[in-house]
Amino acid sequence: MKLTVAAAPHLRSGDDVRKVMIDVLIALIPASVAAVVLFGMKALLLIIISMVSAELIELFIMRVLRQRKDFKPDFSASVTGLLLALNLSLAVSWWQAVIGVLVAIGIAKHIFGGLGKNFWNPALIGRVFLLMSFPVQMTTWFKPFDLETTATPMAILKEGSGTLPPVKDLFFGTIPGSLGEVSALLLIIGFVYLVLRGRIKLFIPLSYLGSVALISWIFYSVNSSYGSPLYHLLGGGLMLGALFMATDMVTSPMSPLGQLIFGTGCGFITMIIRYFGGYPEGVSFSILIMNSFVPLIDMATRPKRFGEVRSNA
């Protein structure tokens, strides 16, 4: 018998980054189409500008600054641009979106070495930068179709004034909010596609959504003014964050146990911010904070290696 010694990885597949990113783009089509239907052509303009500018910025960085003349787009920049666009308010201008993309691609992604080496989700870094730099535009929300400015369900819960919309409106998507977060149904449809394609495991979404449901149920049982678990699950950017952004392969833990810890931490921090923080939301900050702990989580939950020779020292 001939034995061959080779370095890992020993399991190979026909998948590559481009195929994975194309699947993610396909999964986000329902939410993107809904954004255009609900908020009009400006939503389409923001989506296209964000995606195109992301690809152009990455192409410039790779071919000009990093001298990678053979670089070909793998659509990871398009995914970042689209996710950022879906996190924007309709009040954001096209040039502000480009600034957000520049921060996401240029700083959050490539300053650490590019795809696979970044610590934080690039789209969320771009969103938080825009939230800090242009708070008025990033927190001005429009009602679908008639585009009247109004408060989001999470803002109504936070301030304790106003009338909350029916839960079915949160599920189907006829509520104010960022371009891609308003319809939980369409986000779930896209997520199911990724699960069926084997692109996402369920540990992070289930632990994230489960911890939010549990914490909000406990608080709601004590005082109903904290809002029912359904509002916290379906309102705001929780579905978009839990299903598409916390599950980023690069910035999330590798082991199942680590992913459960990561998702639970995201849910806990989200609810702390929603209940006791200054923002009615908390999804972006919670994911970025937990991104920072990923190296430690991976170290603590690393599977045991077999076959080592025990040291006598």
PDB file of N, CA and C in Angstrom, residues 18 55-73 110:
ATOM      1  N   ARG A  18     -16.523  32.744  -5.272  1.00  0.00           N
ATOM      2  CA  ARG A  18     -17.470  33.343  -6.214  1.00  0.00           C
ATOM      3  C   ARG A  18     -18.833  32.644  -6.179  1.00  0.00           C
ATOM      4  N   GLU A  55     -17.430  47.260  -5.991  1.00  0.00           N
ATOM      5  CA  GLU A  55     -16.585  46.501  -6.918  1.00  0.00           C
ATOM      6  C   GLU A  55     -15.453  47.371  -7.473  1.00  0.00           C
ATOM      7  N   LEU A  56     -15.755  48.630  -7.803  1.00  0.00           N
ATOM      8  CA  LEU A  56     -14.735  49.516  -8.366  1.00  0.00           C
ATOM      9  C   LEU A  56     -13.648  49.831  -7.333  1.00  0.00           C
ATOM     10  N   ILE A  57     -14.057  50.076  -6.095  1.00  0.00           N
ATOM     11  CA  ILE A  57     -13.076  50.382  -5.050  1.00  0.00           C
ATOM     12  C   ILE A  57     -12.184  49.175  -4.800  1.00  0.00           C
ATOM     13  N   GLU A  58     -12.786  47.989  -4.761  1.00  0.00           N
ATOM     14  CA  GLU A  58     -11.963  46.792  -4.539  1.00  0.00           C
ATOM     15  C   GLU A  58     -11.034  46.539  -5.723  1.00  0.00           C
ATOM     16  N   LEU A  59     -11.524  46.766  -6.938  1.00  0.00           N
ATOM     17  CA  LEU A  59     -10.686  46.579  -8.126  1.00  0.00           C
ATOM     18  C   LEU A  59      -9.483  47.528  -8.088  1.00  0.00           C
ATOM     19  N   PHE A  60      -9.711  48.771  -7.696  1.00  0.00           N
ATOM     20  CA  PHE A  60      -8.622  49.751  -7.609  1.00  0.00           C
ATOM     21  C   PHE A  60      -7.598  49.335  -6.547  1.00  0.00           C
ATOM     22  N   ILE A  61      -8.103  48.918  -5.386  1.00  0.00           N
ATOM     23  CA  ILE A  61      -7.187  48.515  -4.308  1.00  0.00           C
ATOM     24  C   ILE A  61      -6.343  47.317  -4.726  1.00  0.00           C
ATOM     25  N   MET A  62      -6.981  46.325  -5.337  1.00  0.00           N
ATOM     26  CA  MET A  62      -6.268  45.098  -5.675  1.00  0.00           C
ATOM     27  C   MET A  62      -5.291  45.289  -6.832  1.00  0.00           C
ATOM     28  N   ARG A  63      -5.740  45.963  -7.894  1.00  0.00           N
ATOM     29  CA  ARG A  63      -4.893  46.051  -9.087  1.00  0.00           C
ATOM     30  C   ARG A  63      -3.893  47.198  -9.030  1.00  0.00           C
ATOM     31  N   VAL A  64      -4.268  48.306  -8.383  1.00  0.00           N
ATOM     32  CA  VAL A  64      -3.382  49.477  -8.376  1.00  0.00           C
ATOM     33  C   VAL A  64      -2.547  49.531  -7.095  1.00  0.00           C
ATOM     34  N   LEU A  65      -3.191  49.465  -5.962  1.00  0.00           N
ATOM     35  CA  LEU A  65      -2.466  49.626  -4.708  1.00  0.00           C
ATOM     36  C   LEU A  65      -1.707  48.358  -4.304  1.00  0.00           C
ATOM     37  N   ARG A  66      -2.313  47.210  -4.538  1.00  0.00           N
ATOM     38  CA  ARG A  66      -1.661  45.959  -4.129  1.00  0.00           C
ATOM     39  C   ARG A  66      -0.984  45.240  -5.289  1.00  0.00           C
ATOM     40  N   GLN A  67      -1.062  45.840  -6.471  1.00  0.00           N
ATOM     41  CA  GLN A  67      -0.343  45.318  -7.652  1.00  0.00           C
ATOM     42  C   GLN A  67      -0.718  43.881  -7.990  1.00  0.00           C
ATOM     43  N   ARG A  68      -1.987  43.548  -7.773  1.00  0.00           N
ATOM     44  CA  ARG A  68      -2.463  42.211  -8.147  1.00  0.00           C
ATOM     45  C   ARG A  68      -3.107  42.307  -9.533  1.00  0.00           C
ATOM     46  N   LYS A  69      -2.295  42.263 -10.565  1.00  0.00           N
ATOM     47  CA  LYS A  69      -2.789  42.481 -11.920  1.00  0.00           C
ATOM     48  C   LYS A  69      -3.731  41.377 -12.385  1.00  0.00           C
ATOM     49  N   ASP A  70      -3.616  40.190 -11.779  1.00  0.00           N
ATOM     50  CA  ASP A  70      -4.461  39.069 -12.192  1.00  0.00           C
ATOM     51  C   ASP A  70      -5.757  38.987 -11.391  1.00  0.00           C
ATOM     52  N   PHE A  71      -6.013  39.980 -10.546  1.00  0.00           N
ATOM     53  CA  PHE A  71      -7.204  39.931  -9.692  1.00  0.00           C
ATOM     54  C   PHE A  71      -8.486  39.990 -10.525  1.00  0.00           C
ATOM     55  N   LYS A  72      -9.404  39.082 -10.198  1.00  0.00           N
ATOM     56  CA  LYS A  72     -10.725  39.088 -10.826  1.00  0.00           C
ATOM     57  C   LYS A  72     -11.782  39.177  -9.728  1.00  0.00           C
ATOM     58  N   PRO A  73     -12.804  39.986  -9.903  1.00  0.00           N
ATOM     59  CA  PRO A  73     -13.827  40.139  -8.857  1.00  0.00           C
ATOM     60  C   PRO A  73     -14.467  38.801  -8.508  1.00  0.00           C
ATOM     61  N   HIS A 110      -9.908  45.774   3.542  1.00  0.00           N
ATOM     62  CA  HIS A 110      -8.567  45.661   2.949  1.00  0.00           C
ATOM     63  C   HIS A 110      -7.442  46.154   3.829  1.00  0.00           C
TER      64      HIS A 110
END
